[in-house]
Amino acid sequence: MMNPSRFLFIVFVFMLVAGCRSFVPFTYEQGKEFKNYLPNIQFYISQQILLQRGVESEEKIITSDSRKIRVEKNRKIMEIKIPKHTPGICRKTDGDELNKLYIQFEPPSENKERLIPFNKISKYDPVTDDPGAYMYQFKDREIIYEGKKYTVLFSQKKTRVSKGDTDIYANKTDETTQNHYFIKILYPLLIIDPVEHSSRFEKERRTVSGVKIQTRKDREEQGIFSNFFKKLSEYLFGGK
């Protein structure tokens, strides 16, 4: 039988060569374990987020690929799109309990925060005391973003159902086909790429950087990051 550590190593190498990405939800258990390193973890979102608000006539808006202005019923609408798998970093939390993580996907503007709050939620119903059974999800319908109130729109998925089953679903009908379907709202989860973090640790561990005299600050910083990536790698892959 193949050694589990060897199997994980083979999978890890295969994914690097193939260029695959394997995202997993970031759990509350991981958050508590690495709460001192949260700003150094690369987060992503599992689904798209779309923010909308009305634009005042005198407002000056700088548009970009992710920021658009559209006109709806003679009214200007500002849209900010945060696509699926957009990278982000944790800027703050609600305290030591880590019930909420505030993630930044865009640089701040004029000292105004651009943060998305992800709340701790349970995978199961009823809830459990297992910290590994909790993830972070964003479900707010309205948020304050860069100092202004935005309405939040989430991606949706249609699942076709038979007419006889529609009593247990929202009774939606496609007017063009008369097919019944169930609409699922895809609320985004906070996710990480364990291969990415493991490869960062391996690169740090194996790269020869030369020999130089280090200051006390250099030694402290090197120890902090080395310990962080080592612990995260061991936590995710069970390595030593």
Coordinates of C-alpha atoms in Angstrom, one line a residue:
M1 CA 0.0 0.0 0.0
M2 CA 1.3 3.5 -0.9
N3 CA 2.4 5.6 2.0
P4 CA -0.2 8.5 2.6
S5 CA 2.5 11.1 2.7
R6 CA 3.9 9.9 -0.6
F7 CA 0.4 9.9 -2.1
L8 CA -0.2 13.5 -1.1
F9 CA 3.2 14.5 -2.5
I10 CA 2.4 12.9 -5.9
V11 CA -1.0 14.6 -5.9
F12 CA 0.6 17.9 -5.0
V13 CA 3.2 17.6 -7.8
F14 CA 0.6 16.5 -10.3
M15 CA -1.5 19.6 -9.6
L16 CA 1.4 21.9 -9.9
V17 CA 2.4 20.4 -13.3
A18 CA -1.2 20.4 -14.6
G19 CA -1.8 23.9 -13.4
C20 CA -4.9 22.9 -11.6
R21 CA -6.3 24.9 -8.7
S22 CA -8.1 23.1 -5.8
F23 CA -9.9 25.5 -3.6
V24 CA -11.3 24.5 -0.2
P25 CA -13.5 26.5 2.3
F26 CA -11.6 28.4 5.0
T27 CA -12.9 27.0 8.3
Y28 CA -13.4 28.6 11.7
E29 CA -11.0 26.0 13.1
Q30 CA -8.3 27.2 10.7
G31 CA -9.1 30.8 11.6
K32 CA -8.5 30.1 15.3
E33 CA -5.3 28.1 14.6
F34 CA -3.8 30.9 12.4
K35 CA -5.5 34.0 13.8
N36 CA -2.1 35.7 14.2
Y37 CA -1.3 35.1 10.5
L38 CA -4.6 36.0 8.9
P39 CA -3.2 39.1 7.1
N40 CA -0.7 36.7 5.4
I41 CA -3.2 34.2 4.1
Q42 CA -4.4 34.6 0.4
F43 CA -8.1 34.3 0.4
Y44 CA -10.5 33.9 -2.6
I45 CA -14.3 34.0 -3.0
S46 CA -16.2 31.0 -4.3
Q47 CA -18.9 33.0 -6.2
Q48 CA -19.3 36.4 -7.9
I49 CA -20.4 39.4 -5.9
L50 CA -22.2 42.4 -7.7
L51 CA -22.6 45.7 -5.8
Q52 CA -25.0 48.4 -7.1
R53 CA -26.0 51.9 -6.1
G54 CA -27.6 55.0 -7.7
V55 CA -25.2 57.7 -8.9
E56 CA -25.9 61.3 -8.0
S57 CA -25.8 63.7 -11.0
E58 CA -22.8 65.7 -9.8
E59 CA -20.8 62.6 -8.9
K60 CA -17.6 61.9 -10.8
I61 CA -17.0 58.2 -11.3
I62 CA -13.8 56.6 -12.7
T63 CA -14.8 53.4 -14.5
S64 CA -12.7 50.3 -15.1
D65 CA -13.1 46.6 -16.1
S66 CA -14.7 45.9 -12.7
R67 CA -16.6 49.2 -12.3
K68 CA -19.3 50.2 -14.8
I69 CA -22.0 52.8 -15.1
R70 CA -25.2 51.8 -16.8
V71 CA -28.5 53.7 -17.3
E72 CA -31.8 52.1 -16.1
K73 CA -35.0 54.1 -16.5
N74 CA -33.1 57.4 -16.9
R75 CA -31.2 56.6 -13.7
K76 CA -27.4 56.0 -13.6
I77 CA -26.5 52.8 -11.7
M78 CA -22.9 52.2 -10.5
E79 CA -21.9 48.5 -10.6
I80 CA -18.9 46.9 -9.0
K81 CA -18.2 43.3 -10.0
I82 CA -16.0 41.1 -7.8
P83 CA -15.7 37.9 -10.0
K84 CA -15.5 34.4 -8.7
H85 CA -12.0 33.4 -7.4
T86 CA -11.0 37.0 -7.0
P87 CA -8.1 37.1 -4.4
G88 CA -8.4 39.1 -1.2
I89 CA -6.8 39.7 2.1
C90 CA -8.1 39.9 5.7
R91 CA -7.9 43.5 6.9
K92 CA -9.7 43.1 10.3
T93 CA -11.9 40.9 12.4
D94 CA -14.7 41.4 14.9
G95 CA -12.3 40.5 17.7
D96 CA -10.7 37.3 19.2
E97 CA -13.9 35.3 18.6
L98 CA -13.4 35.6 14.8
N99 CA -17.2 35.4 14.1
K100 CA -16.6 37.9 11.2
L101 CA -13.7 38.4 8.8
Y102 CA -13.5 41.6 6.8
I103 CA -11.9 40.9 3.4
Q104 CA -10.5 43.5 1.0
F105 CA -10.6 42.7 -2.8
E106 CA -9.8 46.2 -4.0
P107 CA -7.3 48.8 -2.8
P108 CA -8.8 51.5 -0.5
S109 CA -10.0 54.7 -2.1
E110 CA -9.4 58.1 -0.5
N111 CA -8.9 56.4 2.9
K112 CA -12.4 54.8 2.6
E113 CA -12.7 51.1 3.3
R114 CA -13.6 48.6 0.7
L115 CA -14.3 45.6 2.8
I116 CA -16.7 42.6 2.5
P117 CA -17.8 41.0 5.8
F118 CA -17.8 37.2 5.9
N119 CA -19.8 35.7 8.8
K120 CA -19.1 32.4 10.5
I121 CA -21.8 29.9 9.5
S122 CA -22.4 26.2 10.3
K123 CA -22.2 23.5 7.6
Y124 CA -24.8 21.5 9.4
D125 CA -28.2 21.9 10.9
P126 CA -28.5 21.6 13.9
V127 CA -25.3 23.4 14.8
T128 CA -22.3 21.6 16.4
D129 CA -19.5 22.5 18.7
D130 CA -16.9 21.3 16.2
P131 CA -15.0 24.4 15.0
G132 CA -14.1 22.5 11.8
A133 CA -17.8 22.5 10.9
Y134 CA -18.0 26.3 10.5
M135 CA -17.1 28.3 7.4
Y136 CA -17.2 32.0 6.4
Q137 CA -19.9 33.2 4.0
F138 CA -21.2 36.5 2.8
K139 CA -25.0 36.9 2.6
D140 CA -25.7 40.6 3.3
R141 CA -28.2 42.2 1.0
E142 CA -26.9 45.7 1.7
I143 CA -23.5 46.9 2.8
I144 CA -21.5 50.1 3.4
Y145 CA -18.7 50.0 0.8
E146 CA -16.2 52.9 0.4
G147 CA -18.5 55.0 2.6
K148 CA -21.7 54.5 0.5
K149 CA -24.6 52.1 0.8
Y150 CA -24.7 49.4 -1.9
T151 CA -27.3 46.7 -2.8
V152 CA -25.8 43.3 -3.2
L153 CA -26.7 40.9 -6.0
F154 CA -25.6 37.2 -5.9
S155 CA -25.3 34.7 -8.7
Q156 CA -28.1 32.2 -9.1
K157 CA -28.5 28.7 -10.4
K158 CA -31.6 27.3 -12.0
T159 CA -32.5 23.6 -11.4
R160 CA -35.3 22.2 -13.5
V161 CA -37.9 20.2 -11.6
S162 CA -40.9 18.2 -12.4
K163 CA -44.3 19.8 -12.0
G164 CA -45.2 17.2 -9.3
D165 CA -42.3 18.3 -7.1
T166 CA -42.9 22.0 -7.2
D167 CA -44.8 22.0 -4.0
I168 CA -41.5 21.7 -2.1
Y169 CA -39.8 24.4 -4.2
A170 CA -40.5 28.0 -5.0
N171 CA -43.1 27.6 -7.8
K172 CA -41.3 29.4 -10.6
T173 CA -42.2 28.9 -14.2
D174 CA -40.2 29.8 -17.3
E175 CA -42.8 31.7 -19.4
T176 CA -41.1 30.7 -22.7
T177 CA -41.0 27.0 -22.0
Q178 CA -43.5 26.5 -19.1
N179 CA -40.8 24.4 -17.4
H180 CA -40.8 24.6 -13.6
Y181 CA -37.5 25.3 -11.9
F182 CA -35.9 25.9 -8.5
I183 CA -33.6 28.9 -8.0
K184 CA -30.7 28.6 -5.7
I185 CA -28.8 31.7 -4.6
L186 CA -25.1 31.1 -4.7
Y187 CA -23.8 32.9 -1.6
P188 CA -20.0 33.2 -1.8
L189 CA -17.8 31.3 0.7
L190 CA -14.3 32.4 1.8
I191 CA -11.9 29.9 0.3
I192 CA -8.2 29.2 0.1
D193 CA -5.9 27.2 -2.2
P194 CA -3.9 24.8 0.0
V195 CA -1.5 23.9 -2.8
E196 CA -0.6 27.6 -3.2
H197 CA 0.2 28.0 0.5
S198 CA 2.1 24.7 0.6
S199 CA 4.2 25.7 -2.4
R200 CA 5.1 29.0 -0.8
F201 CA 6.3 27.1 2.2
E202 CA 8.3 24.7 0.1
K203 CA 9.9 27.5 -1.9
E204 CA 10.9 29.3 1.2
R205 CA 12.3 26.2 2.8
R206 CA 14.3 25.0 -0.3
T207 CA 15.6 28.3 -1.8
V208 CA 19.2 29.2 -1.1
S209 CA 19.4 32.9 -0.5
G210 CA 23.1 33.2 0.4
V211 CA 24.8 34.0 3.7
K212 CA 24.6 37.4 5.2
I213 CA 24.6 39.1 8.6
Q214 CA 21.1 39.5 9.8
T215 CA 19.7 42.1 12.2
R216 CA 17.5 41.0 15.1
K217 CA 14.4 42.3 13.2
D218 CA 15.4 40.2 10.1
R219 CA 15.7 37.0 12.2
E220 CA 12.3 37.7 14.0
E221 CA 10.5 38.3 10.7
Q222 CA 12.0 35.2 9.0
G223 CA 11.0 33.1 12.0
I224 CA 7.5 34.4 11.9
F225 CA 6.8 33.6 8.3
S226 CA 8.7 30.3 8.2
N227 CA 6.7 29.1 11.2
F228 CA 3.5 30.3 9.6
F229 CA 3.9 28.4 6.3
K230 CA 5.2 25.3 8.1
K231 CA 2.2 25.2 10.4
L232 CA -0.3 25.8 7.6
S233 CA 1.3 23.1 5.5
E234 CA 1.2 20.6 8.3
Y235 CA -2.4 21.5 9.2
L236 CA -3.7 21.1 5.6
F237 CA -1.6 18.2 4.5
G238 CA -0.6 16.5 7.7
G239 CA 3.1 16.9 6.8
K240 CA 6.0 17.3 9.2

